[in-house]
Amino acid sequence: MEDMSEHPLYRMLHPRSIAFWGASSDPTAMGSFQLAQMLAMGFEGAVYPIHPREKKIMGLPAFAHVKDVPGPVDLAVFVLPTRVVPEILEECGMAGIRRVIIVSGGFAEMGSEGKELQDHLAEIARKYGIRMLGPNCIGVVNPYVKLNTTFFPYDARPGFIGMASQSGSFVTQMFTHLNHFGLGFSQAISVGNEAVTDITDCLKYLSLCPKTKVIGLYVESIRRGRDFVRVAKEVSKRKPIVAHYVGGSESGKRAALSHTGALAGPDELYDGIFKQCGIIRAHTSEELFDFCFVLGTQPPPAGNSVAVLTHSGGPGAAAADEAERSGLAMAEFSSKTLEGLSALLPGTARMGNPVDLTFNRNPNDYAQSIPAVLLGDSGVDSLFIYLLLPSHRVAQVITSLGASPEQAANMASDFVKAQASLVLSLTPRFGKPVVGGSYCMREDQFIRELQDRGLPVLPSPERAVKALAALSRYARAREALLSERGA
Amino acid sequence: MEDMSEHPLYRMLHPRSIAFWGASSDPTAMGSFQLAQMLAMGFEGAVYPIHPREKKIMGLPAFAHVKDVPGPVDLAVFVLPTRVVPEILEECGMAGIRRVIIVSGGFAEMGSEGKELQDHLAEIARKYGIRMLGPNCIGVVNPYVKLNTTFFPYDARPGFIGMASQSGSFVTQMFTHLNHFGLGFSQAISVGNEAVTDITDCLKYLSLCPKTKVIGLYVESIRRGRDFVRVAKEVSKRKPIVAHYVGGSESGKRAALSHTGALAGPDELYDGIFKQCGIIRAHTSEELFDFCFVLGTQPPPAGNSVAVLTHSGGPGAAAADEAERSGLAMAEFSSKTLEGLSALLPGTARMGNPVDLTFNRNPNDYAQSIPAVLLGDSGVDSLFIYLLLPSHRVAQVITSLGASPEQAANMASDFVKAQASLVLSLTPRFGKPVVGGSYCMREDQFIRELQDRGLPVLPSPERAVKALAALSRYARAREALLSERGA
């Protein structure tokens, strides 16, 4: 199967119609939040609220039973009390619904009694051939079809990160986080207790999604180890996977057990599994998305050496320090490169690596000419560039040269766009990864331009370099997988 | 000396008048930027531009020589070509100026010839009793007296972080970074090549500043090891010091050498020095300010154990995992605490540590009652609380209950303020540190309220817990210093 639309999860993330349980005229009910969010996102398919008594919910006709709904239902979403879930699931099965998202909790995460109830759900699902997600999950997001079953407004843009998460929060509460970088999900799936659909299924599905350039996983435990390894090894050859695993410490393990009933394993075990599959491990939630930003936009480098370009000594030194700590090698420049640099650098500049310009004579030197010299060196596999070009400062200079404030603002904006284009042209031209770091973020036009047009810019030199090192690890792992016998 | 105003650096950071070299009618000159910034900040003392030919600069009368200036000069700032610096310094000495900031580069950082020139500067300074800062520095910032000699607009608020930095960028380019957290500098000093004034002097000075609650250092090398240790040990007993050291790796060391001519030492050496002095080491620039936020606002905990409070399983598990990795212990609750919790938690909640509410019945439970139960437990030394209370969502609920959008917005804002007050009252009441983590940042009113009123909220659970662990390390180190013989 190489076509996403043939995968059993496809219709769950591309439903034409949804039956929704748990919304009502009580606006403070969780289900009401979720339905309100779904409608606010502008989902274009049919939505059928189901409610035992109410006739109209949020302006939509409500139905007492799913069998009363006047059309076919691609997806059912339950935000219901635990005890009624089996009965309603059965009802769905009888009505021919084949995809159900169970948001309700109170199952395996609550102990053995809950686990029994959950097994019963799985049995019903099997009986009817229902592809079930959850229970104890928060559902799915597919911004490309304006689908959001969660209770959080999806305010990020449609993006390239495919996410499968054993925590609903690491879907919903990432919307804001991604927005801070101009990033977005391609599709995101909260798997909850994984009674039927697990993270391995999602991995396979996301690998088929053409909008997904990188797959992010939040993992508390992997249930089907062998299948996971088999699938992940295949996927890693074509698409990078980044995983945040929290079950490796004793405390993380205990927290995971009570969260989704997951049985976590020791760090070393998971490190081993991830390495074997070419999965890049993130140690924090920030790293997860930092790495996704870089691995989802930049080509894998041929080797481990990095050039650091800066006009500020401190950030350059911090980048160099982090490069070594993260396992990159600071590139040694060829004599041709040094020659090329000496023609471009002012007298106060430093020609070694980091290249520290100290100040900019011609802005194009920094955005284009010097990076081109560095990336043209066969001993340089990747480039970190420290970025700082505040529009207000550019406008200040232009104003002081006699332009009106309005003219200056327009000219500054055009200038910043052009500078961004120069930086963005480097990767296509040299086929090598470029990552930016800056303490300015999206309040600054330059950074917005770069991030929105595909250059990863992270909020410090260290984070950027660490993510570049992750990309380099992925490149090595991918090579190894591709050269395995039978690959 | 216990009074800041008696320290030789006091008048450099509280000048009543400034003579400024290097600004001109050329708005693109570095010196022009710096003077423009100084004026934009609204410095209230006298400012005298000095220029060989121009008579008026940025609306101010300019003078050909400093001796022509019509009043006393507390501080001279040079943004001049390298070769003229000694001559002008001599001129300042003769005119009785006793404090000079030399921004100009081209000295020790350029090799032995530059080093000789720099030694010559130091000689002149000694001859006249001039307290010199730099060369190759970016000067100072004191937002409380609207002083900013750098070329960057200081747009953060006056704050509580005193900074001494061997990189100008780790002063200027932090303005934006601090702004992302509602933080600010109390005073900040870029020491450059440290020909006369070094980081040890600044440490002593900042320790005397009443607005400075924590001292941040960016270090490439420590020149006077013994003095540094002596001063830092004394300071650490009263005020926390956080240091970011980049010279410990081979690459960092080489970068530092060419940046400020600093001779860095191996990681182990600096780790040892820092430990001995009770200095908390940060490994990245983000950590430096994360740690400063927590160490500058929260009391040192009595022990190593932390309670984690969350309503989201994933962030709770990530916090627990990070706590253990950072050297904190997840607190074991007393039976009284468990009893107290069981009265407050819904049936789906988890009573262990992390306490995972799963959902909020009464918001005051989360902001006040549950934290009070936890902090009342003598086995709990500190609290991490995961924060999420988007105002728009509160307003949504209020609107749906019949309020007009305007009423709802006002009521939501009041509600959020009141919730923040509850969280903020915990530390004064229990004398234990509380740190928040959230993926929402200052776009959210709740987070702004908390940060601006002194609760550190960091952009992920992991960063918050890591900073709490740093505070715990400081508490242990401080105790050890205080119990040393003769302390």
Tab-separated table of C-alpha atoms in Angstrom, chain A residues 27-28 30 33 36-37 82 105-106 109-110 151-153 155 167 169-170 173-174 176-177 180 218 220 244-259 267 281 283-286 311-318 320-325 328 330 332 347-350 353-354 356 386-388 390 392-393 396-397 400-401 439-441 443 459-463 466, chain B residues 27-28 30 33 36-37 82 105-106 109-110 151-153 155 167 169-170 173-174 176-177 180 218 220 244-259 267 281 283-286 311-318 320-325 328 330 332 347-350 353-354 356 386-388 390 392-393 396-397 400-401 439-441 443 459-463 466:
chain	number	residue	atom	x	y	z
A	27	PRO	CA	-21.749	25.230	27.041
A	28	THR	CA	-19.366	24.207	29.828
A	30	MET	CA	-16.337	19.157	27.405
A	33	PHE	CA	-16.341	22.723	23.664
A	36	ALA	CA	-17.920	24.280	19.072
A	37	GLN	CA	-14.251	24.054	18.079
A	82	THR	CA	-17.597	5.932	30.554
A	105	GLY	CA	-11.693	8.247	29.786
A	106	GLY	CA	-12.112	5.812	32.689
A	109	GLU	CA	-5.647	4.139	32.729
A	110	MET	CA	-7.832	3.518	35.829
A	151	PHE	CA	-11.399	21.204	22.423
A	152	PHE	CA	-8.650	23.666	21.440
A	153	PRO	CA	-8.814	26.157	18.604
A	155	ASP	CA	-4.728	28.554	15.216
A	167	SER	CA	-0.793	12.379	25.111
A	169	SER	CA	-1.946	17.578	25.297
A	170	PHE	CA	1.039	17.008	23.051
A	173	GLN	CA	-1.205	22.297	23.494
A	174	MET	CA	1.286	22.298	20.673
A	176	THR	CA	0.293	27.553	20.314
A	177	HIS	CA	3.835	26.260	20.449
A	180	HIS	CA	5.497	30.558	17.772
A	218	TYR	CA	5.262	11.456	21.789
A	220	GLU	CA	5.169	6.738	26.862
A	244	HIS	CA	10.075	12.215	22.562
A	245	TYR	CA	10.120	9.349	25.055
A	246	VAL	CA	9.404	10.137	28.711
A	247	GLY	CA	9.112	6.642	30.185
A	248	GLY	CA	12.837	6.052	30.602
A	249	SER	CA	13.212	7.439	34.114
A	250	GLU	CA	11.515	5.809	37.098
A	251	SER	CA	9.395	8.916	37.620
A	252	GLY	CA	8.454	9.175	33.971
A	253	LYS	CA	7.565	5.490	33.940
A	254	ARG	CA	5.216	5.793	36.914
A	255	ALA	CA	3.589	8.893	35.462
A	256	ALA	CA	3.071	7.137	32.127
A	257	LEU	CA	1.486	4.098	33.768
A	258	SER	CA	-1.220	6.151	35.397
A	259	HIS	CA	-1.666	8.388	32.375
A	267	ASP	CA	15.959	4.368	28.650
A	281	ARG	CA	15.245	10.909	19.952
A	283	HIS	CA	14.726	14.710	25.198
A	284	THR	CA	12.227	17.509	25.645
A	285	SER	CA	9.039	18.699	24.004
A	286	GLU	CA	10.872	21.736	22.628
A	311	HIS	CA	28.538	38.792	13.230
A	312	SER	CA	28.434	38.496	17.039
A	313	GLY	CA	31.265	36.785	18.869
A	314	GLY	CA	29.279	35.462	21.822
A	315	PRO	CA	26.553	33.686	19.865
A	316	GLY	CA	29.286	32.328	17.566
A	317	ALA	CA	31.250	30.910	20.489
A	318	ALA	CA	28.067	29.461	22.019
A	320	ALA	CA	30.767	26.366	18.346
A	321	ASP	CA	30.656	25.044	21.897
A	322	GLU	CA	27.262	23.426	21.326
A	323	ALA	CA	28.357	21.965	17.970
A	324	GLU	CA	31.117	20.001	19.650
A	325	ARG	CA	28.914	18.945	22.562
A	328	LEU	CA	29.225	17.872	15.121
A	330	MET	CA	33.641	22.389	13.302
A	332	GLU	CA	38.286	23.188	8.693
A	347	GLY	CA	39.907	43.724	8.781
A	348	THR	CA	38.444	43.134	12.235
A	349	ALA	CA	36.756	39.900	11.161
A	350	ARG	CA	37.779	36.407	12.087
A	353	ASN	CA	35.343	28.782	12.067
A	354	PRO	CA	33.202	30.465	13.437
A	356	ASP	CA	32.815	36.247	12.764
A	386	TYR	CA	23.243	33.628	13.265
A	387	LEU	CA	20.478	35.962	12.171
A	388	LEU	CA	19.691	39.511	13.124
A	390	PRO	CA	15.524	44.105	12.709
A	392	HIS	CA	12.933	48.921	12.476
A	393	ARG	CA	16.666	49.404	12.352
A	396	GLN	CA	15.783	53.960	10.738
A	397	VAL	CA	18.755	54.023	8.381
A	400	SER	CA	17.914	59.073	8.157
A	401	LEU	CA	18.905	59.098	4.507
A	439	TYR	CA	17.031	35.752	19.757
A	440	CYS	CA	14.417	37.658	17.774
A	441	MET	CA	11.429	35.592	16.850
A	443	GLU	CA	7.900	39.837	16.146
A	459	PRO	CA	15.341	30.904	19.277
A	460	SER	CA	19.014	30.485	20.199
A	461	PRO	CA	22.248	29.442	18.480
A	462	GLU	CA	22.455	26.407	20.751
A	463	ARG	CA	18.997	25.094	19.859
A	466	LYS	CA	21.552	20.936	18.387
B	27	PRO	CA	23.582	57.931	10.311
B	28	THR	CA	25.018	54.568	9.285
B	30	MET	CA	28.100	52.601	14.497
B	33	PHE	CA	23.526	54.325	16.124
B	36	ALA	CA	20.766	57.748	18.725
B	37	GLN	CA	19.851	54.841	20.972
B	82	THR	CA	41.549	51.864	16.915
B	105	GLY	CA	37.927	46.927	18.753
B	106	GLY	CA	41.249	45.991	17.220
B	109	GLU	CA	41.435	40.065	20.221
B	110	MET	CA	43.594	40.723	17.095
B	151	PHE	CA	23.403	50.306	19.608
B	152	PHE	CA	20.254	48.341	20.406
B	153	PRO	CA	16.992	49.781	21.652
B	155	ASP	CA	12.729	47.616	24.958
B	167	SER	CA	30.163	39.199	24.896
B	169	SER	CA	25.759	40.401	22.151
B	170	PHE	CA	24.831	38.610	25.349
B	173	GLN	CA	20.680	40.675	21.982
B	174	MET	CA	19.118	39.611	25.227
B	176	THR	CA	14.433	40.883	22.958
B	177	HIS	CA	14.891	37.552	24.660
B	180	HIS	CA	9.673	37.352	25.702
B	218	TYR	CA	28.519	35.057	30.246
B	220	GLU	CA	34.663	32.818	27.972
B	244	HIS	CA	27.102	30.394	31.041
B	245	TYR	CA	30.596	29.184	30.175
B	246	VAL	CA	31.372	28.353	26.542
B	247	GLY	CA	35.126	27.833	26.646
B	248	GLY	CA	35.029	24.259	27.912
B	249	SER	CA	34.977	22.505	24.560
B	250	GLU	CA	37.888	22.721	22.126
B	251	SER	CA	35.700	24.575	19.616
B	252	GLY	CA	34.346	26.967	22.221
B	253	LYS	CA	37.867	27.632	23.456
B	254	ARG	CA	39.164	28.507	20.007
B	255	ALA	CA	36.159	30.745	19.315
B	256	ALA	CA	36.655	32.544	22.636
B	257	LEU	CA	40.337	33.152	21.968
B	258	SER	CA	39.650	35.036	18.774
B	259	HIS	CA	36.608	36.807	20.183
B	267	ASP	CA	35.206	22.176	31.374
B	281	ARG	CA	26.248	26.736	35.633
B	283	HIS	CA	24.815	25.195	29.504
B	284	THR	CA	22.968	27.401	27.053
B	285	SER	CA	21.961	31.027	26.763
B	286	GLU	CA	18.328	30.078	27.297
B	311	HIS	CA	-4.310	18.719	34.420
B	312	SER	CA	-2.646	17.213	31.353
B	313	GLY	CA	-1.037	13.800	31.538
B	314	GLY	CA	1.667	14.320	28.914
B	315	PRO	CA	3.155	17.524	30.298
B	316	GLY	CA	2.970	15.957	33.773
B	317	ALA	CA	4.902	12.884	32.643
B	318	ALA	CA	7.445	15.068	30.829
B	320	ALA	CA	8.355	14.030	36.164
B	321	ASP	CA	10.869	12.576	33.714
B	322	GLU	CA	12.847	15.825	33.629
B	323	ALA	CA	12.732	16.181	37.431
B	324	GLU	CA	14.529	12.893	37.848
B	325	ARG	CA	17.036	13.609	35.076
B	328	LEU	CA	15.230	16.395	41.823
B	330	MET	CA	9.526	13.347	43.044
B	332	GLU	CA	6.148	11.093	48.241
B	347	GLY	CA	-12.803	10.487	40.221
B	348	THR	CA	-10.716	10.320	37.045
B	349	ALA	CA	-7.810	12.153	38.661
B	350	ARG	CA	-4.503	10.698	39.718
B	353	ASN	CA	2.910	12.584	42.041
B	354	PRO	CA	2.358	14.053	39.405
B	356	ASP	CA	-3.068	14.921	37.440
B	386	TYR	CA	1.503	23.292	34.628
B	387	LEU	CA	-0.447	26.359	33.560
B	388	LEU	CA	-3.148	26.822	31.004
B	390	PRO	CA	-6.585	30.973	27.908
B	392	HIS	CA	-10.499	33.673	25.152
B	393	ARG	CA	-11.776	30.335	26.396
B	396	GLN	CA	-16.294	31.990	25.510
B	397	VAL	CA	-17.841	30.288	28.523
B	400	SER	CA	-22.348	31.364	26.313
B	401	LEU	CA	-23.921	32.006	29.712
B	439	TYR	CA	3.251	26.306	26.084
B	440	CYS	CA	1.337	29.580	25.980
B	441	MET	CA	3.515	32.582	26.538
B	443	GLU	CA	0.169	36.272	24.052
B	459	PRO	CA	7.845	27.824	27.893
B	460	SER	CA	7.779	24.098	28.628
B	461	PRO	CA	7.419	21.831	31.668
B	462	GLU	CA	10.950	20.559	31.122
B	463	ARG	CA	12.550	24.002	31.156
B	466	LYS	CA	15.256	22.140	35.042
